[in-house]
Short mmCIF file of C-alpha atoms in Angstrom, two decimals:
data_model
loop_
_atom_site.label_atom_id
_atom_site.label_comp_id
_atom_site.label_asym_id
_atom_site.label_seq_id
_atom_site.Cartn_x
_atom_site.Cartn_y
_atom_site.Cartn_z
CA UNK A 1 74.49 86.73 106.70
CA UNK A 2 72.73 90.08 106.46
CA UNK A 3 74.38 92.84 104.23
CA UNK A 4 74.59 96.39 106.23
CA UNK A 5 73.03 99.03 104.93
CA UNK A 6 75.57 101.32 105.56
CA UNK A 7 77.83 99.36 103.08
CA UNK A 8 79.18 100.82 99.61
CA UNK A 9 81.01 98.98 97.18
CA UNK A 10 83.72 100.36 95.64
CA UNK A 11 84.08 100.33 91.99
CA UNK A 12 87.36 98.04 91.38
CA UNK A 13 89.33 100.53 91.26
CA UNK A 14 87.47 102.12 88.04
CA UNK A 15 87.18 105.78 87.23
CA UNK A 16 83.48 106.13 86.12
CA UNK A 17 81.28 108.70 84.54
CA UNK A 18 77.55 108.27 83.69
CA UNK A 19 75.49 110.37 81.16
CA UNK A 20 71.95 108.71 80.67
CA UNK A 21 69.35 109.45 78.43
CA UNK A 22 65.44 109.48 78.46
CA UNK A 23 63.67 107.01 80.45
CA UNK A 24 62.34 105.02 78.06
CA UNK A 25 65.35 103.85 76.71
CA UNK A 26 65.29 99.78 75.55
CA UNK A 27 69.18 99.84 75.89
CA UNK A 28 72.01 101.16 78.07
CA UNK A 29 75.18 101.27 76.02
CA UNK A 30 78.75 101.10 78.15
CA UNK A 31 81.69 102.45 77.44
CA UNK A 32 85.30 101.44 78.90
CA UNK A 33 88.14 102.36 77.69
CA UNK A 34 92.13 102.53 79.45
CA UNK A 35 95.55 103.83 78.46
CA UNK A 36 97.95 100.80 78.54
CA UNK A 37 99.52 99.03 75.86
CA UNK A 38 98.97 95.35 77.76
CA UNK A 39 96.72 93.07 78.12
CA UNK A 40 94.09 93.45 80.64
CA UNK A 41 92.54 89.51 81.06
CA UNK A 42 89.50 89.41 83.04
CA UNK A 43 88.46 93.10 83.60
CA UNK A 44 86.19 93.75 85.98
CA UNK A 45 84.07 96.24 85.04
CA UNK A 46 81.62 98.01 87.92
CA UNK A 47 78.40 99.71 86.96
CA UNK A 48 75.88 101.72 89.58
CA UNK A 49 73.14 100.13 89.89
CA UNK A 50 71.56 103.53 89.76
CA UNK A 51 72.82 104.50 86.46
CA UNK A 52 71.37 101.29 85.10
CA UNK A 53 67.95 101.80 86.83
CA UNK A 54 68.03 105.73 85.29
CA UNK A 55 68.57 104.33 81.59
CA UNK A 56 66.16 101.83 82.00
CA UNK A 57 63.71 102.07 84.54
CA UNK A 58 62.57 99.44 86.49
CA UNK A 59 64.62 96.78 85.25
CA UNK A 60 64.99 93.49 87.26
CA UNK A 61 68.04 91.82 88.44
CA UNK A 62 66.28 88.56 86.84
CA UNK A 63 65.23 90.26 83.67
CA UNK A 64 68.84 92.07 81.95
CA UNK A 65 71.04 90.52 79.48
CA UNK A 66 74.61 91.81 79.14
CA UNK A 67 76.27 91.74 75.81
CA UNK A 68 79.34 92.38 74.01
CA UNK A 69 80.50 94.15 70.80
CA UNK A 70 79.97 90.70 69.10
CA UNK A 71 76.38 90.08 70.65
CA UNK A 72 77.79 87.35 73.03
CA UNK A 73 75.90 87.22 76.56
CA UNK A 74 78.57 87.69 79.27
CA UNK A 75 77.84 86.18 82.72
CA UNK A 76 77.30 89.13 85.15
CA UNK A 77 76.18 89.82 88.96
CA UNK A 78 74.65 92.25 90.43
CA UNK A 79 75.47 93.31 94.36
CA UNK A 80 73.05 93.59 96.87
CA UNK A 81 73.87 96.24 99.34
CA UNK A 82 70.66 96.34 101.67
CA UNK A 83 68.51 93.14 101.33
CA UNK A 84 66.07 94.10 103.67
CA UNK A 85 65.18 97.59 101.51
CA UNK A 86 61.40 97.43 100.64
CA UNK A 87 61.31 98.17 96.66
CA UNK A 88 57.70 98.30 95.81
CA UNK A 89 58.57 100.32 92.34
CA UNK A 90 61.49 98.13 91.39
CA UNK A 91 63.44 101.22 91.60
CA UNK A 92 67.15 98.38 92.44
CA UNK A 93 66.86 100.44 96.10
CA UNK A 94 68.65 97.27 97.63
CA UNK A 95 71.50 96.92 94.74
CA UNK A 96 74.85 98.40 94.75
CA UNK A 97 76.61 97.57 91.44
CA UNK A 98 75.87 95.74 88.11
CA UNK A 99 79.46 93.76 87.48
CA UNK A 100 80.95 91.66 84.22
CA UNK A 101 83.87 91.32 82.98
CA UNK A 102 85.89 91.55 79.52
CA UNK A 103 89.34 90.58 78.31
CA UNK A 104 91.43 93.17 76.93
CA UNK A 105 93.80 91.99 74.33
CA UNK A 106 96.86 93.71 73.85
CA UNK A 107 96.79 97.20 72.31
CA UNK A 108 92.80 96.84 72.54
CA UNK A 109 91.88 100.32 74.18
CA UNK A 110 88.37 100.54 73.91
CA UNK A 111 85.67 97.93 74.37
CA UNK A 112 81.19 98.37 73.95
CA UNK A 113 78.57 96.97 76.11
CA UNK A 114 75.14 96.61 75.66
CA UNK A 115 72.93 96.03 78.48
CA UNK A 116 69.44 95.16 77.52
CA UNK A 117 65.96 93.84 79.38
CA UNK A 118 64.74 90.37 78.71
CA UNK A 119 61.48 89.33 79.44
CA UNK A 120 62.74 85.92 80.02
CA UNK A 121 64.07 84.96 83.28
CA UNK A 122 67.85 85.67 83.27
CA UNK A 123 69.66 82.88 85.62
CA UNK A 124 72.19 82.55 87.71
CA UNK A 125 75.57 82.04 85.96
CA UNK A 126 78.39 79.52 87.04
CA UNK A 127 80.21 80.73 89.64
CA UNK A 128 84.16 81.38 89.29
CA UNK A 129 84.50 82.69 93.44
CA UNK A 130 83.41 81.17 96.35
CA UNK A 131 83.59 82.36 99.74
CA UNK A 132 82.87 81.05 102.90
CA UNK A 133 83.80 80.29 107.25
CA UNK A 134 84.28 76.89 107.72
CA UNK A 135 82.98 75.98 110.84
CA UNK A 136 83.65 72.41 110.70
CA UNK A 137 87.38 72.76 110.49
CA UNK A 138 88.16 75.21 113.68
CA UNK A 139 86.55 78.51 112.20
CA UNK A 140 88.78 78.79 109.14
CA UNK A 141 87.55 81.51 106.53
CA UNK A 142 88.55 80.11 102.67
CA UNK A 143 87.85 81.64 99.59
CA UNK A 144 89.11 80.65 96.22
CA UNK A 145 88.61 82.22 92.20
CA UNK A 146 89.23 79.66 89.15
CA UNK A 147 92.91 80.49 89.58
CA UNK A 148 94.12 80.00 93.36
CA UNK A 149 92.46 79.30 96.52
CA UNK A 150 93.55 80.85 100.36
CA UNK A 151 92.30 80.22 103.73
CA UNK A 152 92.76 81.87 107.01
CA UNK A 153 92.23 80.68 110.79
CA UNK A 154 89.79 81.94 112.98
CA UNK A 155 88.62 81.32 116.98
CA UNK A 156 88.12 78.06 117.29
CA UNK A 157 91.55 76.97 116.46
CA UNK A 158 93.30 79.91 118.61
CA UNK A 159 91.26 78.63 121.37
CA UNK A 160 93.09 76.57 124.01
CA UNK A 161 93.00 72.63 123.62
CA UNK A 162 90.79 70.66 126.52
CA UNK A 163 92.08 68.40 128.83
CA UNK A 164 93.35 65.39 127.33
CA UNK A 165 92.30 66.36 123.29
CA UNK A 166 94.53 66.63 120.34
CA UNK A 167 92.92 69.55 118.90
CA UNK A 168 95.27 71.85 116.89
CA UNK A 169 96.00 74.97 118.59
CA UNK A 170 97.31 77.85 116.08
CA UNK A 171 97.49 81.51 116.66
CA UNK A 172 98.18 83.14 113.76
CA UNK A 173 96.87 86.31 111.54
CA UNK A 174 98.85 85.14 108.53
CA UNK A 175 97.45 84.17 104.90
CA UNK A 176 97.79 80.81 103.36
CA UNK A 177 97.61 79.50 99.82
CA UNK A 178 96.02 76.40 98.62
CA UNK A 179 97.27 76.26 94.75
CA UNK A 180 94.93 74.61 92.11
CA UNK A 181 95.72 73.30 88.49
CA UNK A 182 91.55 72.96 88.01
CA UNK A 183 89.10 76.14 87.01
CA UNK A 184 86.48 75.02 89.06
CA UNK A 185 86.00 75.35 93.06
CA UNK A 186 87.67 72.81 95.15
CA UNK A 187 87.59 74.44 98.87
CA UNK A 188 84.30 72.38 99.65
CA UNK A 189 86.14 69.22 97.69
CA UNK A 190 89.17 69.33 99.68
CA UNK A 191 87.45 70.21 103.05
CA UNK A 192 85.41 67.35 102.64
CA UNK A 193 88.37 64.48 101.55
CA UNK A 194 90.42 65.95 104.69
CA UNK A 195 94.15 67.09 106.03
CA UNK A 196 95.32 63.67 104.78
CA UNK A 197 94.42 64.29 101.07
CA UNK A 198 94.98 67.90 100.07
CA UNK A 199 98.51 67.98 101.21
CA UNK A 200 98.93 65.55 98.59
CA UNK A 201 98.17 66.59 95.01
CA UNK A 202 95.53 64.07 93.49
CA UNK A 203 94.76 66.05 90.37
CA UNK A 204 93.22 68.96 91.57
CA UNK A 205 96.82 71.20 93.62
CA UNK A 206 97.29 70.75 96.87
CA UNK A 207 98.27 72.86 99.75
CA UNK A 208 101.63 72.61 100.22
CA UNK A 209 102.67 76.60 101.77
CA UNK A 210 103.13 76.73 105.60
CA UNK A 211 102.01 79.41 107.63
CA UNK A 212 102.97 78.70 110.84
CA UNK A 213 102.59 82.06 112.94
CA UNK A 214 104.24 83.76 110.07
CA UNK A 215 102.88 86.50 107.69
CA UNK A 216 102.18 84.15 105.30
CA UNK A 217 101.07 85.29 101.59
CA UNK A 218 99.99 88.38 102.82
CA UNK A 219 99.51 88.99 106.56
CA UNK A 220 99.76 92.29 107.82
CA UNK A 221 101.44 93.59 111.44
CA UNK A 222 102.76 96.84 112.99
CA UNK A 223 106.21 98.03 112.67
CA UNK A 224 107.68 100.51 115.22
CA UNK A 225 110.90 100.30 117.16
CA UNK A 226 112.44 97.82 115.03
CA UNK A 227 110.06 94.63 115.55
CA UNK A 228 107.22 93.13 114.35
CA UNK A 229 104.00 93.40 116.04
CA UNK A 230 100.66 91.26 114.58
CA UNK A 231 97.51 90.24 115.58
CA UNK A 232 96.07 86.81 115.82
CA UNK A 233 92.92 84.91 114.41
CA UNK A 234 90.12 86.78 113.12
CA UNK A 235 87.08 86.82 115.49
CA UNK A 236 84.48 88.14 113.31
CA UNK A 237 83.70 87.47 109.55
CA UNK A 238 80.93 88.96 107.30
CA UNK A 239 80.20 87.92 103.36
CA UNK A 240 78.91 90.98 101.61
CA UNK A 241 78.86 89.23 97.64
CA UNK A 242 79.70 85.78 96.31
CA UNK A 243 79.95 85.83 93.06
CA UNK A 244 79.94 84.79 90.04
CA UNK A 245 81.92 87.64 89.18
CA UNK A 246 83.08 89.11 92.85
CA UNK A 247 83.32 87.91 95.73
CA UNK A 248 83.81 90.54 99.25
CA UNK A 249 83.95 89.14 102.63
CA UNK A 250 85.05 91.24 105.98
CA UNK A 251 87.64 89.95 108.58
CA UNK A 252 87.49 91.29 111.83
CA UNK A 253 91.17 91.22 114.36
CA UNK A 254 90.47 92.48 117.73
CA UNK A 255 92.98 94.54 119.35
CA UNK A 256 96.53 94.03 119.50
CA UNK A 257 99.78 95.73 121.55
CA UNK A 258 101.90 97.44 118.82
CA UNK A 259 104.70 98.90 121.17
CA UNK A 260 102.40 100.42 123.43
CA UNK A 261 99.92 101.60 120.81
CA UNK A 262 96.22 99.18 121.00
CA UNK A 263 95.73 98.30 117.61
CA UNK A 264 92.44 96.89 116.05
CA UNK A 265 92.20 95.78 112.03
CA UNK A 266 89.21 94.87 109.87
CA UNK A 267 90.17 93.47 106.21
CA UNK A 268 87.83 93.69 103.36
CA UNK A 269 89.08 91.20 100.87
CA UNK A 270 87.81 91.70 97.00
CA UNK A 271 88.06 88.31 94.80
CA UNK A 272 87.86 88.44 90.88
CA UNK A 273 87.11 85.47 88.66
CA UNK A 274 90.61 85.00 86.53
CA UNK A 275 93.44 87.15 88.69
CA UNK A 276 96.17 85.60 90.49
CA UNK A 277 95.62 88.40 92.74
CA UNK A 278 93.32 89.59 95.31
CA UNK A 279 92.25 93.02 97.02
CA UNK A 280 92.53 93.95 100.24
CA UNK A 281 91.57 97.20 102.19
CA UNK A 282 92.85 97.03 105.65
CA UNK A 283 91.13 99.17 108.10
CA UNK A 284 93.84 99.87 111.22
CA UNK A 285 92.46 101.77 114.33
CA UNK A 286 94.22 102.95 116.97
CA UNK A 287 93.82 106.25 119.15
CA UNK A 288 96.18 109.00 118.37
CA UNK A 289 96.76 111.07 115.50
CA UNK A 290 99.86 110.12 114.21
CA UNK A 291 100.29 107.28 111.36
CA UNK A 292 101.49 104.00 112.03
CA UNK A 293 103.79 101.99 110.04
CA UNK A 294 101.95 99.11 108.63
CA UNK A 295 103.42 96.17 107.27
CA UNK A 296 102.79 93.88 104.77
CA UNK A 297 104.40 90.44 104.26
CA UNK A 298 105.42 87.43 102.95
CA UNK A 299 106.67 83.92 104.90
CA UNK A 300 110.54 83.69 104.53
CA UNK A 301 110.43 79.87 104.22
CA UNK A 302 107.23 78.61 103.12
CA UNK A 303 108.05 75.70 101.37
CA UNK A 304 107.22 72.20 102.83
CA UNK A 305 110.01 70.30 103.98
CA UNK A 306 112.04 67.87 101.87
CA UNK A 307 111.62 70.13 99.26
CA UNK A 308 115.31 71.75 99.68
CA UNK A 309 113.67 74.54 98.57
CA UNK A 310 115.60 77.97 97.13
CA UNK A 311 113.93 80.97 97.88
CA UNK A 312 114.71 84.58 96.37
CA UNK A 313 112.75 87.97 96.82
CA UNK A 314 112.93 90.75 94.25
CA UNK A 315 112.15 94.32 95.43
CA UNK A 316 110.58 96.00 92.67
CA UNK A 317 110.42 99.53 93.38
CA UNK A 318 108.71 100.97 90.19
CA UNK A 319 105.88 98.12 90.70
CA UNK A 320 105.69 99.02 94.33
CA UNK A 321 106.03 95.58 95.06
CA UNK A 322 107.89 92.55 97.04
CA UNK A 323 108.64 89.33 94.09
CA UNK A 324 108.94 86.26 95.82
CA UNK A 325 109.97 82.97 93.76
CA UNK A 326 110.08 79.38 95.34
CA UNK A 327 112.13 76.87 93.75
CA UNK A 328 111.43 73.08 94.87
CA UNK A 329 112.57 69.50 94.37
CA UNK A 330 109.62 67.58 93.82
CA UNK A 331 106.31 69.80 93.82
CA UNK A 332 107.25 72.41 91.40
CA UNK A 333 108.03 76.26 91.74
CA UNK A 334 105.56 79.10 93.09
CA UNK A 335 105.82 82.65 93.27
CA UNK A 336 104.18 84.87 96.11
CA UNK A 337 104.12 88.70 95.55
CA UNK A 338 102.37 91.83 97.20
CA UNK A 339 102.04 95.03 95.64
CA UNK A 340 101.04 98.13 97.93
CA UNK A 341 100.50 101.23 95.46
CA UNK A 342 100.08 103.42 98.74
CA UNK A 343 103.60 102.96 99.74
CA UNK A 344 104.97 105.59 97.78
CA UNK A 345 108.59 105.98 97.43
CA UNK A 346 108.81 102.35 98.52
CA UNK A 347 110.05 101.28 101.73
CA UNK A 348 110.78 97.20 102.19
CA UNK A 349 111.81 95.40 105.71
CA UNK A 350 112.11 92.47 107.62
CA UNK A 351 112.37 90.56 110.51
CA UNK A 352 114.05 87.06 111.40
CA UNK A 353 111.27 85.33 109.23
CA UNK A 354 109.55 87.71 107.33
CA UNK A 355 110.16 89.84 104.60
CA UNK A 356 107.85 92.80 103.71
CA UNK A 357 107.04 96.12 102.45
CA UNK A 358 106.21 99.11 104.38
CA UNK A 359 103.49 102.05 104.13
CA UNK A 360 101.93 104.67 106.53
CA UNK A 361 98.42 103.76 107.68
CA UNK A 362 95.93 106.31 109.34
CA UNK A 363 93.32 105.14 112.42
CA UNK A 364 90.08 104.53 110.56
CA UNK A 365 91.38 104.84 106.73
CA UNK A 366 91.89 101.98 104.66
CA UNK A 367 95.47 100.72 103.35
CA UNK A 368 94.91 99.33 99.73
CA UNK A 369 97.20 96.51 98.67
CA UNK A 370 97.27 93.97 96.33
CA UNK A 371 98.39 89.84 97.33
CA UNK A 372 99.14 87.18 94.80
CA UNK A 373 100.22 83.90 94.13
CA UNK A 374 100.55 81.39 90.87
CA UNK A 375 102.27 77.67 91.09
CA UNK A 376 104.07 76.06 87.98
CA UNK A 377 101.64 73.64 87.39
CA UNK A 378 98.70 75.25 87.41
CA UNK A 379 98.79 76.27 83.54
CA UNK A 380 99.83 79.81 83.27
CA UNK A 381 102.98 81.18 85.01
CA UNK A 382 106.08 78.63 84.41
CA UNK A 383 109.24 80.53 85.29
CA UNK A 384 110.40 83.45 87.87
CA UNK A 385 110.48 85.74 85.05
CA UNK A 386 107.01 85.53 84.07
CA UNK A 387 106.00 85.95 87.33
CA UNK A 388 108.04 89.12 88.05
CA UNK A 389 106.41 90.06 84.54
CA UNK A 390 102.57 89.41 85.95
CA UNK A 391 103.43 91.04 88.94
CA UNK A 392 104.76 94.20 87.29
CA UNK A 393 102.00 94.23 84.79
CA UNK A 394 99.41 93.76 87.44
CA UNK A 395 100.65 96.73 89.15
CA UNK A 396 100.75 98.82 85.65
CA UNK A 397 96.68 97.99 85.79
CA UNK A 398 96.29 98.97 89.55
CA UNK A 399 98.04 102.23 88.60
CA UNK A 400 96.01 103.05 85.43
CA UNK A 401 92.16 101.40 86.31
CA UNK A 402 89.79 101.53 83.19
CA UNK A 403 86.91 104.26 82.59
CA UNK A 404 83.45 103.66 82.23
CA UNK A 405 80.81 105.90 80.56
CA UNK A 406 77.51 104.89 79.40
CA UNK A 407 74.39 106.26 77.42
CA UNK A 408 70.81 105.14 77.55
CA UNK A 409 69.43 104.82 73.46
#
């Protein structure tokens, strides 16, 4: 799908400042460095393509190398912001940022980048997000990283059923979670062995959380007057990177009644190889020009059933964020959590089967918040108190993003 040219990247939440040197520079040196005792696994770090074209000039997207402190090649993308751009000078006219990423051990403050030109052909690198719609089951959009896949529902299955068919009929803007215990994708796997297999885990998860017409992990809605008011299934989708690093898609929700008040949303999701959690800017419109009160949510009861499942929600004010923790018979435990750093002096709510966490939202400016989940057996999180942990140290990162400089030698 084409990318608009009109589109700009943002930098993953990363404060960045760029001094280059002359032109004929062989490498561009990068800088990032961050306040916070923790660790910080999988940084993403966000370069301008510009900056990289300034310190050396001309360079390829097929002809840089990316290297650590300890001369290791790290895998890296590059965004492409306006594919149809002529570039007759190489000048990287159509790319937006250079990405990689790093792992910040604890108490590690400061970490060096080299990024260098090869005249060998660079290649792809494994992927570790995929993104896609998925026409062939009723317009659902999936996306996935190496540590937790999601999917939402589009047209086709909001559409009404024909005469005498069985086809599902779902209206729903909520989020759901397909949890994995593999690094590697599965959304094209488990599309392709069918309903019948992936609610069962054969060695690679399953999806065992239920949507319904819920929030799910995630959804978003309206709040005025006391109730709830959400939209249904996306009716537009756009992929503007997909991977190996990042992935960004664009989910369009056409107008809804919020208590008298037309509502529209668009959500740009971002997706980073190794987080539990994802990015999403939500875009509300709606005339006037007074805030609404947007919501964001979690499914009460999301647990499949004969799992006599206990479920317990922690409102954790200094994280900005709503802790949810599943406990189940037979499937193990999962934890689903949002964090909304916008919400200021935090505000939580809820509705017969929802709970969720409010913040003021402005026609045409984009809410930032942060949803994640992890599942017991998928290797890292094994208790409620590591994921309340993970969720408040997430939120410690969101508040305090890394800061890039670089230099051209």
């Amino acid at each position: 799908m084409t990318l608009p040219a009109r589109l700009h990247l943002s930098l993953c939440a990363c404060a960045v400042t760029f001094a280059t040197g002359a032109a004929a520079a062989d490498r561009m040196t990068i800088t990032v460095t961050h306040d916070l005792a923790i660790a910080r696994p999988a940084e993403t770090i966000a370069v301008p393509w510009k900056s990289v074209n300034d310190a050396l000039p001309h360079a390829g997207v097929q002809h840089i190398v990316v290297k650590d402190a300890a001369g290791r090649v790290l895998p890296h993308q590059v965004t492409n912001v306006a594919p149809e751009a002529k570039d007759p000078q190489r000048n990287g006219v159509a790319y937006g940022e250079l990405l990689f990423q790093h792992d910040f051990a604890p108490g590690e403050k400061t970490a060096t980048f080299t990024v260098e030109p090869s005249d060998a052909v660079v290649g792809p690198f494994p992927t570790k997000v995929f993104a896609r719609i998925v026409p062939e089951r009723l317009d659902d959009f999936a996306w996935e990283n190496d540590k937790v896949a999601h999917r939402t529902y589009g047209p086709a299955l909001a559409a009404p059923a024909p005469t005498g068919s069985d086809k599902e009929v779902l209206k729903t803007s909520g989020l759901d979670i397909w949890f994995k215990r593999v690094p590697y994708p599965i959304v094209d796997r488990w599309y392709n062995v069918g309903h019948d297999h992936y609610h069962h885990d054969e060695g690679e998860g399953l999806d065992m959380y239920n949507v319904g017409t819920t929030m799910g992990a995630g959804g978003t809605g309206i709040w005025a007057g006391g109730k709830l008011y959400s939209g249904i299934n996306f009716t537009h989708w756009k992929v503007l990177a997909n991977g190996p690093v990042r992935a960004i898609f664009e989910l369009t929700y056409d107008g809804w009644n919020a208590a008298g008040t037309q509502v529209s949303e668009v959500k740009r999701f971002t997706v980073d190889a190794g987080h539990y959690f994802d990015r999403i800017d939500s875009t509300f419109t709606f005339a006037g020009g007074h805030p609404v009160q947007a919501a964001v949510g979690l499914n009460k009861d999301p647990a499949d059933k004969g799992e006599d499942a206990k479920v317990t929600f922690t409102q954790d004010a200094a994280a900005k964020a709503l802790v949810q923790w599943v406990a189940q018979k037979k499937s193990g435990d999962f934890g689903v959590a949002v964090i909304v750093p916008e919400a200021g002096n935090p505000a939580f709510g809820a509705d017969t089967r929802n709970a969720f966490m409010l913040a003021p939202a402005a026609s045409g400016r984009p809410l930032r918040y942060y949803v994640g989940a992890a599942w017991t057996r998928g290797g890292d999180i094994a208790s409620e108190q590591q994921w309340k942990r993970y969720v408040a140290d997430e939120a410690a990162r969101v508040a305090a993003p890394v800061r890039v400089t670089s230099s051209a030698h």
